[in-house]
């Protein structure tokens, strides 16, 4: 999992409207609506009944300036009653639970979770990100059932995305810089793997990128839709002009889907930590 930097996330607290307009251009829906739908919740679900606390974590490489504040801004945009704890780490977690927070968000260098204190279940950022980027692709194509979808990257997010897309009925091919990794995930999920990434890109109109990658426009099909959580990624000018949509943000999509799935544990009374 790539470690974020303050510079990379500096626009998150204020970029909500821009991100919504990119997502709306691709899917006809805003992020909040998509995140609610994917969690199995109604569009008009009132998330203000949930309180959330974001706990800054100092372990490992330490606090990333603006990280907790960005998560707080994302949750507030969803309508959740959110705050950042004044203490960090375990003290911060105890502050969060004592204040009655329903959802606690915290991240170290290896894992980022939304913990639902009422249901004692969590949603990881890996799952939230995989679901978010996969669902955006589903909605941008009015359903992916029977459609050829390429997943680039067979790591945590790529393999979960491939599973989710397969479960939505997509005809999924997975590729990875380490071919054996793609083969392993493909055989586990009963999907195809492809070793030649460039040829795979040139054959697909729907691509979920979950790896550091560079996309030369010369190999892309006109009208392609790319949902890309992988960083760093690079699209040249031809790529931007050929694509129907390229959807990416450093933090908000994964966090929004973590939040709605985590709230859904309490609203729907079902689901497992993942
Ligand atoms: O609390 C803090 O400020 C830090 N401990 C945050 C650490 C953030 N963690 C990461 O950057 C992870 N790699 C998770 C990134 C999730 C985005 N996909």
mmCIF file of C-alpha atoms and ligand atoms in Angstrom:
data_model
loop_
_atom_site.group_PDB
_atom_site.id
_atom_site.type_symbol
_atom_site.label_atom_id
_atom_site.label_comp_id
_atom_site.label_asym_id
_atom_site.label_seq_id
_atom_site.Cartn_x
_atom_site.Cartn_y
_atom_site.Cartn_z
ATOM 1 C CA UNK A 1 0.000 0.000 0.000
ATOM 2 C CA UNK A 2 1.475 3.335 -1.038
ATOM 3 C CA UNK A 3 2.059 5.781 1.803
ATOM 4 C CA UNK A 4 0.280 9.072 1.230
ATOM 5 C CA UNK A 5 1.986 12.447 1.640
ATOM 6 C CA UNK A 6 0.652 15.795 2.862
ATOM 7 C CA UNK A 7 1.303 17.284 -0.564
ATOM 8 C CA UNK A 8 -0.661 14.552 -2.325
ATOM 9 C CA UNK A 9 -3.756 14.921 -0.126
ATOM 10 C CA UNK A 10 -3.661 18.697 0.346
ATOM 11 C CA UNK A 11 -6.720 19.340 -1.846
ATOM 12 C CA UNK A 12 -8.903 16.608 -0.325
ATOM 13 C CA UNK A 13 -10.696 18.844 2.207
ATOM 14 C CA UNK A 14 -11.836 21.188 -0.590
ATOM 15 C CA UNK A 15 -12.036 19.057 -3.766
ATOM 16 C CA UNK A 16 -15.466 17.493 -3.074
ATOM 17 C CA UNK A 17 -17.337 19.330 -5.829
ATOM 18 C CA UNK A 18 -14.622 18.658 -8.449
ATOM 19 C CA UNK A 19 -14.493 14.972 -7.589
ATOM 20 C CA UNK A 20 -18.284 14.775 -7.719
ATOM 21 C CA UNK A 21 -18.359 16.358 -11.164
ATOM 22 C CA UNK A 22 -15.780 13.843 -12.515
ATOM 23 C CA UNK A 23 -17.714 10.936 -11.001
ATOM 24 C CA UNK A 24 -21.027 12.355 -12.209
ATOM 25 C CA UNK A 25 -19.666 12.717 -15.753
ATOM 26 C CA UNK A 26 -18.699 9.035 -15.698
ATOM 27 C CA UNK A 27 -21.682 7.553 -13.865
ATOM 28 C CA UNK A 28 -24.513 10.092 -13.726
ATOM 29 C CA UNK A 29 -24.365 9.892 -9.932
ATOM 30 C CA UNK A 30 -22.507 11.626 -7.136
ATOM 31 C CA UNK A 31 -20.038 9.860 -4.843
ATOM 32 C CA UNK A 32 -22.372 9.805 -1.821
ATOM 33 C CA UNK A 33 -25.157 8.144 -3.815
ATOM 34 C CA UNK A 34 -22.797 5.519 -5.264
ATOM 35 C CA UNK A 35 -21.277 4.740 -1.862
ATOM 36 C CA UNK A 36 -24.746 4.311 -0.318
ATOM 37 C CA UNK A 37 -25.964 2.127 -3.206
ATOM 38 C CA UNK A 38 -22.921 -0.145 -3.118
ATOM 39 C CA UNK A 39 -23.403 -0.637 0.634
ATOM 40 C CA UNK A 40 -27.005 -1.700 -0.006
ATOM 41 C CA UNK A 41 -28.455 1.511 1.492
ATOM 42 C CA UNK A 42 -31.173 3.846 0.159
ATOM 43 C CA UNK A 43 -30.161 7.129 -1.499
ATOM 44 C CA UNK A 44 -31.891 9.124 1.233
ATOM 45 C CA UNK A 45 -30.219 7.307 4.161
ATOM 46 C CA UNK A 46 -29.592 9.794 6.965
ATOM 47 C CA UNK A 47 -25.953 9.357 7.979
ATOM 48 C CA UNK A 48 -26.114 12.224 10.493
ATOM 49 C CA UNK A 49 -27.283 9.692 13.102
ATOM 50 C CA UNK A 50 -23.707 8.337 13.088
ATOM 51 C CA UNK A 51 -20.904 9.984 14.989
ATOM 52 C CA UNK A 52 -17.376 9.317 13.775
ATOM 53 C CA UNK A 53 -14.005 9.963 15.371
ATOM 54 C CA UNK A 54 -10.756 10.041 13.421
ATOM 55 C CA UNK A 55 -7.738 9.065 15.538
ATOM 56 C CA UNK A 56 -4.295 10.299 14.412
ATOM 57 C CA UNK A 57 -1.773 7.462 14.702
ATOM 58 C CA UNK A 58 1.894 8.251 15.401
ATOM 59 C CA UNK A 59 3.386 4.763 15.106
ATOM 60 C CA UNK A 60 5.779 3.779 12.306
ATOM 61 C CA UNK A 61 6.480 6.722 10.006
ATOM 62 C CA UNK A 62 4.127 8.875 12.072
ATOM 63 C CA UNK A 63 1.315 11.310 11.461
ATOM 64 C CA UNK A 64 0.809 12.599 7.901
ATOM 65 C CA UNK A 65 -0.029 16.301 8.113
ATOM 66 C CA UNK A 66 -3.640 16.796 7.092
ATOM 67 C CA UNK A 67 -4.524 13.071 6.916
ATOM 68 C CA UNK A 68 -6.944 12.933 9.869
ATOM 69 C CA UNK A 69 -8.402 16.331 8.858
ATOM 70 C CA UNK A 70 -8.969 15.072 5.300
ATOM 71 C CA UNK A 71 -10.809 11.967 6.543
ATOM 72 C CA UNK A 72 -12.877 14.215 8.817
ATOM 73 C CA UNK A 73 -13.767 16.474 5.853
ATOM 74 C CA UNK A 74 -14.783 13.468 3.717
ATOM 75 C CA UNK A 75 -17.033 12.082 6.482
ATOM 76 C CA UNK A 76 -18.569 15.498 7.090
ATOM 77 C CA UNK A 77 -19.371 15.782 3.349
ATOM 78 C CA UNK A 78 -21.218 12.461 3.600
ATOM 79 C CA UNK A 79 -23.338 13.976 6.370
ATOM 80 C CA UNK A 80 -21.704 12.044 9.218
ATOM 81 C CA UNK A 81 -21.171 13.897 12.518
ATOM 82 C CA UNK A 82 -17.367 13.629 12.557
ATOM 83 C CA UNK A 83 -14.417 14.980 14.545
ATOM 84 C CA UNK A 84 -10.685 14.379 14.997
ATOM 85 C CA UNK A 85 -9.719 13.212 18.498
ATOM 86 C CA UNK A 86 -7.434 15.494 20.492
ATOM 87 C CA UNK A 87 -5.312 12.549 21.648
ATOM 88 C CA UNK A 88 -3.471 10.158 19.339
ATOM 89 C CA UNK A 89 -3.049 6.377 19.265
ATOM 90 C CA UNK A 90 -4.536 4.218 22.050
ATOM 91 C CA UNK A 91 -5.421 7.278 24.146
ATOM 92 C CA UNK A 92 -7.178 8.720 21.097
ATOM 93 C CA UNK A 93 -9.057 5.454 20.562
ATOM 94 C CA UNK A 94 -10.187 5.466 24.184
ATOM 95 C CA UNK A 95 -11.249 9.128 23.803
ATOM 96 C CA UNK A 96 -13.223 8.163 20.674
ATOM 97 C CA UNK A 97 -15.071 5.286 22.327
ATOM 98 C CA UNK A 98 -15.716 7.194 25.577
ATOM 99 C CA UNK A 99 -17.219 10.053 23.566
ATOM 100 C CA UNK A 100 -19.658 7.500 22.090
ATOM 101 C CA UNK A 101 -18.310 7.476 18.524
ATOM 102 C CA UNK A 102 -20.135 4.885 16.407
ATOM 103 C CA UNK A 103 -17.387 4.732 13.787
ATOM 104 C CA UNK A 104 -13.663 5.094 14.497
ATOM 105 C CA UNK A 105 -11.283 5.777 11.593
ATOM 106 C CA UNK A 106 -7.547 5.202 12.032
ATOM 107 C CA UNK A 107 -4.551 4.310 9.887
ATOM 108 C CA UNK A 108 -0.983 3.236 10.446
ATOM 109 C CA UNK A 109 1.506 2.468 7.686
ATOM 110 C CA UNK A 110 0.024 -0.960 6.958
ATOM 111 C CA UNK A 111 -3.692 -0.635 7.447
ATOM 112 C CA UNK A 112 -6.479 1.917 7.442
ATOM 113 C CA UNK A 113 -9.766 0.853 9.042
ATOM 114 C CA UNK A 114 -13.240 2.115 9.869
ATOM 115 C CA UNK A 115 -14.260 0.335 13.077
ATOM 116 C CA UNK A 116 -17.960 0.169 13.941
ATOM 117 C CA UNK A 117 -18.000 0.205 17.762
ATOM 118 C CA UNK A 118 -21.677 -0.827 18.006
ATOM 119 C CA UNK A 119 -21.305 -3.923 15.856
ATOM 120 C CA UNK A 120 -17.614 -4.597 16.625
ATOM 121 C CA UNK A 121 -16.783 -4.966 12.933
ATOM 122 C CA UNK A 122 -14.431 -3.107 10.638
ATOM 123 C CA UNK A 123 -14.056 -2.223 6.968
ATOM 124 C CA UNK A 124 -10.511 -1.917 5.639
ATOM 125 C CA UNK A 125 -9.413 0.718 3.171
ATOM 126 C CA UNK A 126 -8.374 -2.123 0.840
ATOM 127 C CA UNK A 127 -11.986 -3.285 0.674
ATOM 128 C CA UNK A 128 -13.480 0.245 0.533
ATOM 129 C CA UNK A 129 -11.120 1.184 -2.288
ATOM 130 C CA UNK A 130 -11.717 -2.034 -4.232
ATOM 131 C CA UNK A 131 -15.487 -1.667 -3.919
ATOM 132 C CA UNK A 132 -15.451 2.057 -4.720
ATOM 133 C CA UNK A 133 -13.411 1.857 -7.905
ATOM 134 C CA UNK A 134 -15.173 -1.327 -9.055
ATOM 135 C CA UNK A 135 -18.623 0.137 -8.413
ATOM 136 C CA UNK A 136 -17.780 3.345 -10.286
ATOM 137 C CA UNK A 137 -16.823 1.195 -13.263
ATOM 138 C CA UNK A 138 -20.080 -0.779 -12.964
ATOM 139 C CA UNK A 139 -22.141 2.386 -12.926
ATOM 140 C CA UNK A 140 -20.195 4.083 -15.702
ATOM 141 C CA UNK A 141 -21.097 1.274 -18.064
ATOM 142 C CA UNK A 142 -24.699 0.812 -16.946
ATOM 143 C CA UNK A 143 -23.729 -2.535 -15.509
ATOM 144 C CA UNK A 144 -20.708 -4.668 -16.346
ATOM 145 C CA UNK A 145 -22.580 -7.954 -16.749
ATOM 146 C CA UNK A 146 -21.028 -9.819 -19.671
ATOM 147 C CA UNK A 147 -18.630 -6.954 -20.424
ATOM 148 C CA UNK A 148 -14.879 -7.424 -20.704
ATOM 149 C CA UNK A 149 -13.140 -5.681 -17.798
ATOM 150 C CA UNK A 150 -9.386 -5.546 -17.264
ATOM 151 C CA UNK A 151 -7.945 -5.345 -13.734
ATOM 152 C CA UNK A 152 -4.325 -4.202 -13.592
ATOM 153 C CA UNK A 153 -2.581 -5.284 -10.371
ATOM 154 C CA UNK A 154 -3.117 -8.510 -8.444
ATOM 155 C CA UNK A 155 -2.347 -7.117 -4.964
ATOM 156 C CA UNK A 156 -4.790 -6.463 -2.100
ATOM 157 C CA UNK A 157 -6.949 -3.942 -3.966
ATOM 158 C CA UNK A 158 -6.672 -5.470 -7.458
ATOM 159 C CA UNK A 159 -7.616 -8.981 -6.355
ATOM 160 C CA UNK A 160 -10.565 -7.725 -4.287
ATOM 161 C CA UNK A 161 -11.707 -5.525 -7.184
ATOM 162 C CA UNK A 162 -11.493 -8.494 -9.555
ATOM 163 C CA UNK A 163 -13.657 -10.563 -7.203
ATOM 164 C CA UNK A 164 -16.233 -7.776 -6.862
ATOM 165 C CA UNK A 165 -16.381 -7.212 -10.650
ATOM 166 C CA UNK A 166 -16.697 -10.960 -11.248
ATOM 167 C CA UNK A 167 -19.555 -11.065 -8.732
ATOM 168 C CA UNK A 168 -21.282 -8.222 -10.645
ATOM 169 C CA UNK A 169 -21.117 -10.491 -13.704
ATOM 170 C CA UNK A 170 -18.156 -8.933 -15.555
ATOM 171 C CA UNK A 171 -15.914 -11.003 -17.815
ATOM 172 C CA UNK A 172 -12.702 -10.192 -15.895
ATOM 173 C CA UNK A 173 -9.087 -10.483 -17.010
ATOM 174 C CA UNK A 174 -6.337 -9.723 -14.496
ATOM 175 C CA UNK A 175 -2.759 -8.739 -15.189
ATOM 176 C CA UNK A 176 0.244 -7.961 -12.987
ATOM 177 C CA UNK A 177 3.882 -7.039 -13.437
ATOM 178 C CA UNK A 178 4.572 -10.397 -11.756
ATOM 179 C CA UNK A 179 2.721 -12.797 -14.100
ATOM 180 C CA UNK A 180 2.584 -15.627 -11.540
ATOM 181 C CA UNK A 181 0.673 -13.349 -9.161
ATOM 182 C CA UNK A 182 -1.966 -12.672 -11.817
ATOM 183 C CA UNK A 183 -2.151 -16.390 -12.636
ATOM 184 C CA UNK A 184 -2.667 -17.282 -8.984
ATOM 185 C CA UNK A 185 -5.499 -14.773 -8.445
ATOM 186 C CA UNK A 186 -7.059 -15.764 -11.778
ATOM 187 C CA UNK A 187 -7.172 -19.437 -10.873
ATOM 188 C CA UNK A 188 -8.516 -18.669 -7.397
ATOM 189 C CA UNK A 189 -11.324 -16.510 -8.810
ATOM 190 C CA UNK A 190 -11.999 -18.490 -11.971
ATOM 191 C CA UNK A 191 -11.142 -15.534 -14.230
ATOM 192 C CA UNK A 192 -8.549 -15.058 -17.003
ATOM 193 C CA UNK A 193 -5.018 -13.737 -16.621
ATOM 194 C CA UNK A 194 -2.990 -11.983 -19.296
ATOM 195 C CA UNK A 195 0.767 -11.445 -19.232
ATOM 196 C CA UNK A 196 1.075 -8.792 -21.920
ATOM 197 C CA UNK A 197 -0.244 -5.661 -20.186
ATOM 198 C CA UNK A 198 -0.077 -3.422 -23.264
ATOM 199 C CA UNK A 199 -2.036 -5.806 -25.402
ATOM 200 C CA UNK A 200 -4.585 -6.252 -22.599
ATOM 201 C CA UNK A 201 -5.008 -2.460 -22.305
ATOM 202 C CA UNK A 202 -5.503 -2.153 -26.059
ATOM 203 C CA UNK A 203 -8.281 -4.771 -25.978
ATOM 204 C CA UNK A 204 -10.427 -3.318 -23.182
ATOM 205 C CA UNK A 205 -12.994 -0.511 -22.905
ATOM 206 C CA UNK A 206 -13.302 -0.909 -19.116
ATOM 207 C CA UNK A 207 -10.151 -0.867 -17.000
ATOM 208 C CA UNK A 208 -9.657 -0.890 -13.244
ATOM 209 C CA UNK A 209 -6.082 0.054 -12.433
ATOM 210 C CA UNK A 210 -4.831 -0.934 -8.963
ATOM 211 C CA UNK A 211 -1.085 -0.672 -9.568
ATOM 212 C CA UNK A 212 1.531 1.959 -10.317
ATOM 213 C CA UNK A 213 1.137 2.271 -14.085
ATOM 214 C CA UNK A 214 1.785 4.438 -17.094
ATOM 215 C CA UNK A 215 -0.861 4.677 -19.844
ATOM 216 C CA UNK A 216 0.410 5.796 -23.238
ATOM 217 C CA UNK A 217 -2.621 6.987 -25.209
ATOM 218 C CA UNK A 218 -1.260 5.212 -28.302
ATOM 219 C CA UNK A 219 -2.256 1.817 -26.842
ATOM 220 C CA UNK A 220 -5.661 2.893 -25.488
ATOM 221 C CA UNK A 221 -9.009 2.474 -27.220
ATOM 222 C CA UNK A 222 -11.062 5.637 -27.823
ATOM 223 C CA UNK A 223 -13.888 5.921 -25.264
ATOM 224 C CA UNK A 224 -12.162 3.717 -22.675
ATOM 225 C CA UNK A 225 -13.236 4.205 -19.039
ATOM 226 C CA UNK A 226 -10.484 3.907 -16.442
ATOM 227 C CA UNK A 227 -11.120 3.730 -12.732
ATOM 228 C CA UNK A 228 -7.704 4.074 -11.145
ATOM 229 C CA UNK A 229 -6.808 3.777 -7.477
ATOM 230 C CA UNK A 230 -3.204 2.798 -8.253
ATOM 231 C CA UNK A 231 -0.488 5.387 -7.657
ATOM 232 C CA UNK A 232 1.696 6.681 -9.077
ATOM 233 C CA UNK A 233 -0.013 6.557 -12.429
ATOM 234 C CA UNK A 234 0.597 8.571 -15.536
ATOM 235 C CA UNK A 235 -1.630 9.370 -18.496
ATOM 236 C CA UNK A 236 -0.212 11.281 -21.444
ATOM 237 C CA UNK A 237 -2.177 13.917 -23.361
ATOM 238 C CA UNK A 238 -3.427 11.423 -25.943
ATOM 239 C CA UNK A 239 -4.665 9.173 -23.108
ATOM 240 C CA UNK A 240 -6.664 12.028 -21.551
ATOM 241 C CA UNK A 241 -8.216 12.946 -24.883
ATOM 242 C CA UNK A 242 -9.051 9.350 -25.856
ATOM 243 C CA UNK A 243 -10.592 8.252 -22.541
ATOM 244 C CA UNK A 244 -14.309 8.792 -21.890
ATOM 245 C CA UNK A 245 -13.457 9.054 -18.183
ATOM 246 C CA UNK A 246 -10.454 8.650 -15.907
ATOM 247 C CA UNK A 247 -11.599 8.550 -12.290
ATOM 248 C CA UNK A 248 -9.119 8.932 -9.426
ATOM 249 C CA UNK A 249 -8.630 10.670 -6.103
ATOM 250 C CA UNK A 250 -6.037 10.024 -3.387
ATOM 251 C CA UNK A 251 -8.346 9.276 -0.454
ATOM 252 C CA UNK A 252 -12.014 10.188 -0.787
ATOM 253 C CA UNK A 253 -13.448 7.343 -2.862
ATOM 254 C CA UNK A 254 -12.026 4.574 -0.651
ATOM 255 C CA UNK A 255 -12.950 6.411 2.553
ATOM 256 C CA UNK A 256 -16.533 7.151 1.460
ATOM 257 C CA UNK A 257 -17.191 3.481 0.656
ATOM 258 C CA UNK A 258 -15.545 2.444 3.974
ATOM 259 C CA UNK A 259 -17.920 4.815 5.763
ATOM 260 C CA UNK A 260 -21.137 3.648 4.113
ATOM 261 C CA UNK A 261 -20.234 -0.060 4.420
ATOM 262 C CA UNK A 262 -19.348 0.495 8.041
ATOM 263 C CA UNK A 263 -22.619 2.355 8.742
ATOM 264 C CA UNK A 264 -24.462 -0.433 6.884
ATOM 265 C CA UNK A 265 -23.404 -2.936 9.582
ATOM 266 C CA UNK A 266 -25.681 -1.049 11.994
ATOM 267 C CA UNK A 267 -28.462 -0.177 9.525
ATOM 268 C CA UNK A 268 -28.803 -3.565 7.834
ATOM 269 C CA UNK A 269 -27.752 -5.658 10.835
ATOM 270 C CA UNK A 270 -25.604 -7.953 8.695
ATOM 271 C CA UNK A 271 -22.207 -8.246 7.007
ATOM 272 C CA UNK A 272 -18.733 -9.284 8.026
ATOM 273 C CA UNK A 273 -15.518 -7.400 8.699
ATOM 274 C CA UNK A 274 -13.434 -7.175 5.531
HETATM 275 O O1 LIG B 1 -2.626 9.025 11.382
HETATM 276 C C1 LIG B 1 -1.818 9.396 10.505
HETATM 277 O O2 LIG B 1 -1.716 10.580 10.146
HETATM 278 C C2 LIG B 1 -0.945 8.358 9.844
HETATM 279 N N1 LIG B 1 -0.631 7.292 10.724
HETATM 280 C C3 LIG B 1 -1.674 7.955 8.586
HETATM 281 C C4 LIG B 1 -1.038 6.820 7.819
HETATM 282 C C5 LIG B 1 -1.763 6.722 6.503
HETATM 283 N N2 LIG B 1 -1.642 5.449 5.918
HETATM 284 C C6 LIG B 1 -1.279 5.305 4.667
HETATM 285 O O3 LIG B 1 -0.817 6.164 3.923
HETATM 286 C C7 LIG B 1 -1.558 3.983 4.219
HETATM 287 N N3 LIG B 1 -0.646 3.577 3.225
HETATM 288 C C8 LIG B 1 -3.049 3.923 3.833
HETATM 289 C C9 LIG B 1 -3.438 4.784 2.636
HETATM 290 C C10 LIG B 1 -4.849 4.561 2.209
HETATM 291 C C11 LIG B 1 -5.182 5.185 0.858
HETATM 292 N N4 LIG B 1 -5.489 4.202 -0.138
#
